[in-house]
Coordinates of C-alpha atoms and ligand atoms in Angstrom, one line a residue:
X86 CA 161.2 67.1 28.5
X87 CA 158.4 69.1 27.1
X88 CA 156.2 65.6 26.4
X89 CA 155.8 65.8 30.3
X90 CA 154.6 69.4 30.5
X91 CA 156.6 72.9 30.2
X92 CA 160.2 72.8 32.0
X93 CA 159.3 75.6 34.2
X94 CA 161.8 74.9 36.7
X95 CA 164.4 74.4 33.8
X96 CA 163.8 77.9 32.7
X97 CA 164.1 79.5 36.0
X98 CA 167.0 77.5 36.4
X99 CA 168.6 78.7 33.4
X100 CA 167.0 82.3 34.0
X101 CA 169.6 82.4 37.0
X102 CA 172.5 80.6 35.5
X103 CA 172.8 81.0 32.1
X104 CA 170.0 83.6 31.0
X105 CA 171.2 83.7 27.2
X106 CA 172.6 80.1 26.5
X107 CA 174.2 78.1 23.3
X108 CA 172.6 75.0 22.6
X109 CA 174.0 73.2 20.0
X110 CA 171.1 71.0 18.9
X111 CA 168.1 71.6 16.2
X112 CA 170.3 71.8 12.9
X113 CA 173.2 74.4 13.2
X114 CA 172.3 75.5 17.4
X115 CA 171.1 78.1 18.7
X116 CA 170.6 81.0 21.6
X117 CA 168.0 80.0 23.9
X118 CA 166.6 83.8 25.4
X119 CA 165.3 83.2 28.5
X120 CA 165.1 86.5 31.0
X121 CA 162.2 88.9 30.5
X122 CA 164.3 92.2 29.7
X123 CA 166.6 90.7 26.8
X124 CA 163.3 89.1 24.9
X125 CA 162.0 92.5 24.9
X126 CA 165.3 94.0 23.9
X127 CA 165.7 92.0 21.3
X128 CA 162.1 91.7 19.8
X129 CA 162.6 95.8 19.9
X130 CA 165.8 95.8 18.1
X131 CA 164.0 94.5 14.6
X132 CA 167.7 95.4 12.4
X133 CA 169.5 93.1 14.6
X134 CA 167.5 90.6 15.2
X135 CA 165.7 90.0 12.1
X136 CA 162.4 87.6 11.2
X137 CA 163.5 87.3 7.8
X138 CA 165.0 83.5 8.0
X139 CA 161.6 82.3 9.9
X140 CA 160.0 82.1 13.5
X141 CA 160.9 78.6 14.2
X142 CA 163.6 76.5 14.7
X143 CA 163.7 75.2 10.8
X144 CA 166.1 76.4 8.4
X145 CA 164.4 77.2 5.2
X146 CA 166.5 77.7 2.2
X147 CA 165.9 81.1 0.5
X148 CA 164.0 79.9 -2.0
X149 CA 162.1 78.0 0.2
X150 CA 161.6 81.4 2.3
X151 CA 160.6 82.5 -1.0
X152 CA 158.0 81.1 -1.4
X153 CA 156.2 81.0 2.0
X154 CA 157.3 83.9 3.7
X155 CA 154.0 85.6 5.6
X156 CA 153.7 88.6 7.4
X157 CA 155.2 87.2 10.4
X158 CA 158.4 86.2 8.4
X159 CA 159.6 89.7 7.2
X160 CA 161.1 92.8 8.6
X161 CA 160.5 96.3 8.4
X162 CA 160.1 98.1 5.7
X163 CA 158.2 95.2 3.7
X164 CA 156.4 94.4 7.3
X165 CA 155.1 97.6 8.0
X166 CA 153.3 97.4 4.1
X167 CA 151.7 94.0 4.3
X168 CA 150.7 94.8 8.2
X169 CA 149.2 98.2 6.7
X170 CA 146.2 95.8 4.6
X171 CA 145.7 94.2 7.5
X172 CA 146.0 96.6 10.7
X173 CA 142.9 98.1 10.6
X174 CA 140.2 95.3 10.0
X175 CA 142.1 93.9 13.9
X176 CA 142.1 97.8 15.7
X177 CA 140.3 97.5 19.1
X178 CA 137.7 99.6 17.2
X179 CA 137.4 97.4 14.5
X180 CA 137.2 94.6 16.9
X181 CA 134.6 95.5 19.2
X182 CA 131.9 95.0 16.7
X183 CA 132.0 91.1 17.1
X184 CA 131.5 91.4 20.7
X185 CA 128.1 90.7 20.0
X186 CA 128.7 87.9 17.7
X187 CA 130.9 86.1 20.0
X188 CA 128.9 85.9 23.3
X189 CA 126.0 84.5 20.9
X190 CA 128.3 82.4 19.7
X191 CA 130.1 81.0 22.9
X192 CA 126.4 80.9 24.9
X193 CA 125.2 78.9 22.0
X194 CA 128.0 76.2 21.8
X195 CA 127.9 76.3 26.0
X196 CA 123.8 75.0 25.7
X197 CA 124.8 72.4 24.0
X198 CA 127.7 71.1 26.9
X199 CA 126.2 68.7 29.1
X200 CA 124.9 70.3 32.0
X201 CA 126.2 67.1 34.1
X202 CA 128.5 64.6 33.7
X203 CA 131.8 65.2 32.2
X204 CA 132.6 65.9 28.8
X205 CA 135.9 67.1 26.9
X206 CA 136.1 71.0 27.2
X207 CA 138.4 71.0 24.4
X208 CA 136.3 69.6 22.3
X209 CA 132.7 71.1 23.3
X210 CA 134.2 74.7 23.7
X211 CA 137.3 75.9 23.1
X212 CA 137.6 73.9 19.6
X213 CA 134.3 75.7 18.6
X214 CA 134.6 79.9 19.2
X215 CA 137.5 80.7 17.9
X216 CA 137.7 79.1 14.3
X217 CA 133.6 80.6 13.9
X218 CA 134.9 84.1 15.2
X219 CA 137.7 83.7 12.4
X220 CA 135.4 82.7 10.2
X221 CA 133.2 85.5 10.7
X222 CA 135.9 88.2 10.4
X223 CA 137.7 86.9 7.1
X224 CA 134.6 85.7 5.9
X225 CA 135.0 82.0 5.2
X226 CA 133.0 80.0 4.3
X227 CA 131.0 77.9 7.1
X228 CA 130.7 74.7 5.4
X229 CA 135.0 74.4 5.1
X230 CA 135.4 74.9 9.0
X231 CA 136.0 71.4 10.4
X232 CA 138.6 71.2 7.5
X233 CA 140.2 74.7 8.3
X234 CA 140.3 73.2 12.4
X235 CA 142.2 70.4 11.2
X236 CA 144.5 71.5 8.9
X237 CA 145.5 74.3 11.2
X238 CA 145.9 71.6 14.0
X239 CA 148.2 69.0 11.5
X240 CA 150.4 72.4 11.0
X241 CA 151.1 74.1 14.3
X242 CA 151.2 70.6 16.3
X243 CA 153.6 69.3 13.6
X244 CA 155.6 67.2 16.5
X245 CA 152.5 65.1 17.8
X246 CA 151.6 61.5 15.9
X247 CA 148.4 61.4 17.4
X248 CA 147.4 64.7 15.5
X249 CA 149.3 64.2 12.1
X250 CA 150.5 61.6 10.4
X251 CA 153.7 63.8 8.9
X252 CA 155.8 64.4 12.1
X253 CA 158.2 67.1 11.4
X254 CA 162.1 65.7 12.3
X255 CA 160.6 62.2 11.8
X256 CA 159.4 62.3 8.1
X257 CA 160.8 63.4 5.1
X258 CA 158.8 66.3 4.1
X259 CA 161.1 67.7 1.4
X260 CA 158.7 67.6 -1.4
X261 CA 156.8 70.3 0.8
X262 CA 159.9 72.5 1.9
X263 CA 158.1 76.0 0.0
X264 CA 154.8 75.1 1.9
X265 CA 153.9 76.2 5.3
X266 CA 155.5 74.3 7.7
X267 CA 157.1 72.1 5.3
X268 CA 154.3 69.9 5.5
X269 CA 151.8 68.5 2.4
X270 CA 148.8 69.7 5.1
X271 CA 150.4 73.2 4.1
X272 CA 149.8 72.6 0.6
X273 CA 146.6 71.7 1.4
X274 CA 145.7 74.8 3.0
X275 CA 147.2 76.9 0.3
X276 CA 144.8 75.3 -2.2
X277 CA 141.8 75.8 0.1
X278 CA 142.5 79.1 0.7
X279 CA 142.5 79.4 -3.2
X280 CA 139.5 77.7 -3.7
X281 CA 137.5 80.1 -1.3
X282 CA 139.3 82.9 -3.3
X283 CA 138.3 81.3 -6.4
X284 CA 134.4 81.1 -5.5
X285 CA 134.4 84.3 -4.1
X286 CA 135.5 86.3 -7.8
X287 CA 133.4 84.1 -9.5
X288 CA 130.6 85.2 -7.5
X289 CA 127.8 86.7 -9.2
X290 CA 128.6 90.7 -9.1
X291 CA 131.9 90.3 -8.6
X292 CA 134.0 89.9 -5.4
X293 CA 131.8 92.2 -3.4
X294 CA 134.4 95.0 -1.9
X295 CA 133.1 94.0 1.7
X296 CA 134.4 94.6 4.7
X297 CA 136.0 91.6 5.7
X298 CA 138.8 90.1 5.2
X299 CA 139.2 88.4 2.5
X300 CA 137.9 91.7 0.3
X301 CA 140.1 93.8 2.0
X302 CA 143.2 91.5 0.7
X303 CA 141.5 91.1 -2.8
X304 CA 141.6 94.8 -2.6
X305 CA 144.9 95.5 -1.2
X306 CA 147.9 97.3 -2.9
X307 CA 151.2 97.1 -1.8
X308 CA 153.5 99.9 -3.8
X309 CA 150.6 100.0 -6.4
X310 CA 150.5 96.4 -7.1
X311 CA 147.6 93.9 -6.3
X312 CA 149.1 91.0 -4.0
X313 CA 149.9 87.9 -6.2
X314 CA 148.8 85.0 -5.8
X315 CA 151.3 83.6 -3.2
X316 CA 151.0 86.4 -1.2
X317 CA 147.3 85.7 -0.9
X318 CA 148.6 81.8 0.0
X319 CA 150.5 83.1 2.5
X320 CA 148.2 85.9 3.9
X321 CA 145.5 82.9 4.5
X322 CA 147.7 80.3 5.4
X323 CA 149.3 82.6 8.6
X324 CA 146.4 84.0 9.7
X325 CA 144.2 80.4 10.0
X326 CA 147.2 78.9 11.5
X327 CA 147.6 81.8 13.9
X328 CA 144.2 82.6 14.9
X329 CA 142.8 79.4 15.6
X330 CA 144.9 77.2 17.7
X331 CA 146.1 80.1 19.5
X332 CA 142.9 81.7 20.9
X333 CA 141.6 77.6 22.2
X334 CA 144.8 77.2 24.0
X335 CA 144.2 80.1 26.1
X336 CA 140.6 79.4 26.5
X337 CA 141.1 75.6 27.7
X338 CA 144.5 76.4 29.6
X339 CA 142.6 79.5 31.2
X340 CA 139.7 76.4 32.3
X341 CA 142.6 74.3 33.3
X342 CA 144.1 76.8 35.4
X343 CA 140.7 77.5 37.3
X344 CA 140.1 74.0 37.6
X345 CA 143.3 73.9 39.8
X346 CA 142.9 76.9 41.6
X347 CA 138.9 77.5 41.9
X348 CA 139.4 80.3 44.7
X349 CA 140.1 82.6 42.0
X350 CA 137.2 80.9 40.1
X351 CA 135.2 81.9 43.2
X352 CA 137.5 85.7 43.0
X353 CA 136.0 86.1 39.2
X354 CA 132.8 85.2 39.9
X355 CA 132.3 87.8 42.6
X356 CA 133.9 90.4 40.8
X357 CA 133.2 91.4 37.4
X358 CA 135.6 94.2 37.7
X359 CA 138.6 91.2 37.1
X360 CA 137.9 89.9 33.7
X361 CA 140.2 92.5 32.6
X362 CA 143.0 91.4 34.5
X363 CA 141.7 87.5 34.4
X364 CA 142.0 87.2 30.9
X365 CA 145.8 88.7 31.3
X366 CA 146.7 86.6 33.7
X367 CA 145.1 83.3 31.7
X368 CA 147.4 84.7 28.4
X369 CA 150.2 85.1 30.7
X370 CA 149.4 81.5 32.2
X371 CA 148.9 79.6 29.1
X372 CA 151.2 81.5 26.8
X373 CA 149.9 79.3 24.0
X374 CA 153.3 79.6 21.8
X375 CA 156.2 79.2 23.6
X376 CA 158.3 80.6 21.5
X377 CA 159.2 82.9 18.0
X378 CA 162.6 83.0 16.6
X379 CA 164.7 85.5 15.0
X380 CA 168.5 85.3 13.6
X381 CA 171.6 87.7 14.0
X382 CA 171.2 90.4 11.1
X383 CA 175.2 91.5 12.8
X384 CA 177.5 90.5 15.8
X385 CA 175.7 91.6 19.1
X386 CA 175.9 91.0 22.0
X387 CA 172.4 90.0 24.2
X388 CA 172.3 89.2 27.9
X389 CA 176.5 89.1 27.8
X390 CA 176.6 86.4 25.2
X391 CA 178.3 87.4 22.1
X392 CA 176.5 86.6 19.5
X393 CA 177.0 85.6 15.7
X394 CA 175.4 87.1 12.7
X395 CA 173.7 84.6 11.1
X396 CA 173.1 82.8 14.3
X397 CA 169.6 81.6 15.2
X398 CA 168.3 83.0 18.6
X399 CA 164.8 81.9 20.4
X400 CA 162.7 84.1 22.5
X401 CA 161.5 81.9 24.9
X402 CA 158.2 84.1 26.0
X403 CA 157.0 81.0 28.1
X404 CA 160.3 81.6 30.1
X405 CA 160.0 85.8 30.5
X406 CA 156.2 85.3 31.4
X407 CA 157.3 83.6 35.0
X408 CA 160.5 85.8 35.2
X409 CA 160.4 86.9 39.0
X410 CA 162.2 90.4 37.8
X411 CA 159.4 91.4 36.2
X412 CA 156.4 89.7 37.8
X413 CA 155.8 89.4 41.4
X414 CA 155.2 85.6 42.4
X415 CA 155.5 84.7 39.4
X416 CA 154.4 81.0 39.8
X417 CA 151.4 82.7 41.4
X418 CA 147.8 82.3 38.9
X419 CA 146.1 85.5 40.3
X420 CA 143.1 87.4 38.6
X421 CA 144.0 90.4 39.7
X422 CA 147.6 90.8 38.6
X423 CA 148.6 94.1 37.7
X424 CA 150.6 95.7 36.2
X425 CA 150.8 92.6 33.9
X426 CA 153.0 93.2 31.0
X427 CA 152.9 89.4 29.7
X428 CA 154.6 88.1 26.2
X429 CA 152.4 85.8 24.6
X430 CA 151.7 88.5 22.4
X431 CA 155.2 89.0 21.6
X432 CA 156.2 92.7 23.3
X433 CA 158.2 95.8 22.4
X434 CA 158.9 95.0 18.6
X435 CA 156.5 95.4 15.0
X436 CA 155.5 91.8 15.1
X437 CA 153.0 92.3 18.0
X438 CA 150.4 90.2 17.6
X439 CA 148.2 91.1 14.6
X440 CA 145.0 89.6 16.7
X441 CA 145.7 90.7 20.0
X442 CA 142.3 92.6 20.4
X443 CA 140.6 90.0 19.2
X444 CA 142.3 87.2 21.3
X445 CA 141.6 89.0 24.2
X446 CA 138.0 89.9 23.5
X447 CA 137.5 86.1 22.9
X448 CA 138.6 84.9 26.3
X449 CA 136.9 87.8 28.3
X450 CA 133.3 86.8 26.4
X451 CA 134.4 83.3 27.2
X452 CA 135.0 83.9 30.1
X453 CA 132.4 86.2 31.4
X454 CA 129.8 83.7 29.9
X455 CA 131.2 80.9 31.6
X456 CA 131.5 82.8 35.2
X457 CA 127.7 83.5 34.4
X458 CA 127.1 79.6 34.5
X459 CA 129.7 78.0 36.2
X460 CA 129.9 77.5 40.2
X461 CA 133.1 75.3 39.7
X462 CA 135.1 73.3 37.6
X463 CA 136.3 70.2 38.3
X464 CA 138.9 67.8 36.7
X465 CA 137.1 65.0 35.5
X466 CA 140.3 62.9 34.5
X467 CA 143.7 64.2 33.3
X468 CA 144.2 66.7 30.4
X469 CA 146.3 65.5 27.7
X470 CA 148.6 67.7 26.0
X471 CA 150.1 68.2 22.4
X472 CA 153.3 66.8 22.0
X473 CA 154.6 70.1 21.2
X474 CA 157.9 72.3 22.5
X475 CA 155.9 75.6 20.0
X476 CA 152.7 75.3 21.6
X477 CA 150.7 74.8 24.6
X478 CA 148.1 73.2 23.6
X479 CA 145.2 70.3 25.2
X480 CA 144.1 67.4 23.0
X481 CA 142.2 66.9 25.9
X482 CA 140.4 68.6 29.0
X483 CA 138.0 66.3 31.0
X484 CA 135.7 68.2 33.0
X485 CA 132.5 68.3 35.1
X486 CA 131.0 71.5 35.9
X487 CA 128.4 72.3 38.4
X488 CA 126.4 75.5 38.3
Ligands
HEM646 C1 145.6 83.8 22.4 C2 145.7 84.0 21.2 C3 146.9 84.4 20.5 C4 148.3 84.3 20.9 C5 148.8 83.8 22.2 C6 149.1 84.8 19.8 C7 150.4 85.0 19.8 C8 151.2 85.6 18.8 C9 152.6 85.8 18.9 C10 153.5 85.4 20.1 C11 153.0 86.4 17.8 C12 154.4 86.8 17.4 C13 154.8 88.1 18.1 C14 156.3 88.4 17.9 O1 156.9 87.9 17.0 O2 156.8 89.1 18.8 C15 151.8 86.6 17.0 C16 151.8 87.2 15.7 C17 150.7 87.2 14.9 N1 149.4 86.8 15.3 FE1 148.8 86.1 17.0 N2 148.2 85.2 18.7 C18 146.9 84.9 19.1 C19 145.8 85.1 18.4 C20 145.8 85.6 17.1 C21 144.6 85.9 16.3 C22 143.2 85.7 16.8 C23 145.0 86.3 15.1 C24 144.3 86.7 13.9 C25 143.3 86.3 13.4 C26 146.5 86.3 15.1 C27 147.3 86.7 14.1 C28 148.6 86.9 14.1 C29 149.4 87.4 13.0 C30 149.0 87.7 11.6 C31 150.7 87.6 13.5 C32 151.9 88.1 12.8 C33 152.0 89.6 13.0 C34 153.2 90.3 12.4 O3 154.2 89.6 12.1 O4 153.1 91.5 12.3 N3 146.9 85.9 16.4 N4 150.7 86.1 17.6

């Protein structure tokens, strides 16, 4: 179903007739979450519905949880420590200072798009901002980039053969169950991620207690203890995976969606005052991952379905972001939606999205630099998507634009 494009009208189906469903598929079943107001009720209610068994639908042993359990995989109290290192290098303060950085950035790697013909928007643009913009904030090194992009992509589109060649459900991947995502690519980004740590004591005065990052981490004390070595694994391995792919779906799903409906290209364009509310409505729109995953802590019950502890449960964001309860024509892409109170960024709970500042700061400069240059958008063949249920994403996005 999802190879053809997200089941939309499946989920408002189910939104009407069976909001908080059993499905007994993916290992031992589980509660699909599909109305707006019980994802938010539960993502609020962190002692019930707890992130400690993971986000997705696997079903990680506890050792293997163990051993690769980020940030995103814990619950309060242990979550509000790690997200304490980490909180304020992401603040909108914090953020704002790459403003600068990023429009050089994206109006650099736009000069170089052709400025006829077609070419693959994917590629040219959206692949290029946000792993540089990542860069820049954890301080990576430049010259591992490409390598960062594709491990990141071999991870979070796990499900597609055209992008990795270890299919999760098809291969056996139990060599790699304590790596992220159960995949050797996850060993592979652990041991990059220790090799940038690696160079970066052994440089000459030390680690240099910068601002970035990766200093802030080297730094970091949790209970008065430095973070070991896995934790550092895991700190790097969550936020490459989540701050890369993430941030490009939006962009080239945000292009997509104005390719399609260019009258509120032309709405944009007019009015600055909307890239606010734009870049809302293009997170709402693409909601680049789909879905996160918790399990029953206790017996609940959510939406009138009485539910198991242990039992997993899926928050299907894709599904509450078109929820006609909460959103007025919901099927609707309009630029000036408000109020817009969208889940891709997860809502109501802890887990918020660490990057959400910087997300949205990436789309606005991308998009205000593209509304600067741009007269329309045009398809210039048909986008090609991941193979993904997770994620949202375009291998591909032919287009011509004319300015
Ligand atoms: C359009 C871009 C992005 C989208 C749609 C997105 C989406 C999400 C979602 C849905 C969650 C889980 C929320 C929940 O469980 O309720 C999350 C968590 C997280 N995101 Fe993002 N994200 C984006 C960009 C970023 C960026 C740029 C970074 C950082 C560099 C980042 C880092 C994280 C981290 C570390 C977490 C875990 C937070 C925690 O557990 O406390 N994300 N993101």
């Amino acid at each position: 179903m999802w190879v053809q494009g997200v089941p939309y009208d499946e989920f408002a189906r189910l939104r009407r007739q069976a909001p908080v469903a059993w499905f007994p598929d993916q290992g031992s079943g589980f509660w699909s979450v599909h109305r707006y107001a019980d994802i938010v009720a539960a993502s609020r209610d962190v002692a019930t519905f707890s992130s400690s068994r993971g986000v997705s639908f696997e079903e990680p042993t506890d050792e293997d949880m163990a051993a690769r359990r980020t940030i995103i995989d814990t619950d309060p109290p242990e979550h509000t420590k790690l997200r304490k290192i980490v909180s304020g290098t992401f603040s909108q303060r914090a953020i704002a200072v790459y403003e600068h950085f990023i429009t050089e950035l994206t109006e650099r790697v736009l000069d170089r798009c052709p400025a006829s013909g077609p070419f693959d928007f994917v590629d040219a643009v959206a692949k290029e901002v946000p792993i540089r913009v990542l860069a820049q904030v954890m301080g990576l090194p430049a010259a591992d980039l490409d390598l960062f992009i594709d491990l990141g992509d071999r991870l979070i589109a796990n499900t597609d053969p055209d992008i990795t060649d270890v299919v999760w459900g098809r291969d056996d991947t139990d060599a790699y169950r304590r790596y992220p995502f159960r995949s050797p690519y996850g060993k592979q980004l652990w041991d990059l991620g220790r090799q940038v740590v690696h160079d970066r004591l052994a440089q000459p005065g030390g680690p240099e207690p910068g601002d970035d990052l990766l200093s802030r981490l080297l730094r970091a004390e949790v209970d008065g203890d430095r973070l070991t070595e896995t934790d550092l694994d895991n700190f790097f391995s969550i936020l490459v995976v989540a701050g890369n792919e993430t941030t490009r779906i939006a962009i080239a799903q945000g292009v997509l969606a104005f390719c399609r409906y260019p009258e509120q290209w032309d709405r944009l364009r007019a009015d600055p005052a909307l890239l606010d509310p734009a870049t809302d409505e293009v997170m709402r729109w693409s909601c680049p991952t789909h879905f996160m995953r918790r399990t029953a802590a206790a017996d609940t019950t959510l939406g009138g379905a009485a539910i198991r502890a242990g039992d997993k449960v899926v928050l299907w964001y894709v599904s509450g972001n078109r929820d006609e309860a909460e959103f007025d024509d919901p099927d609707v892409f309009d630029v000036g939606r408000s109020p817009n109170r969208h889940l891709s960024f997860g809502r109501g709970g802890p887990h918020l999205c660490l990057g959400v500042h910087l997300a949205r700061l990436e789309v606005k400069v991308v998009l205000a630099a593209l509304a600067r240059r741009a007269r329309r958008f045009e398809l210039a063949g048909e986008p090609r998507r991941i193979r993904s249920n997770f994620t949202n994403g375009l291998k591909t996005l032919p287009v011509r634009v004319s300015s």
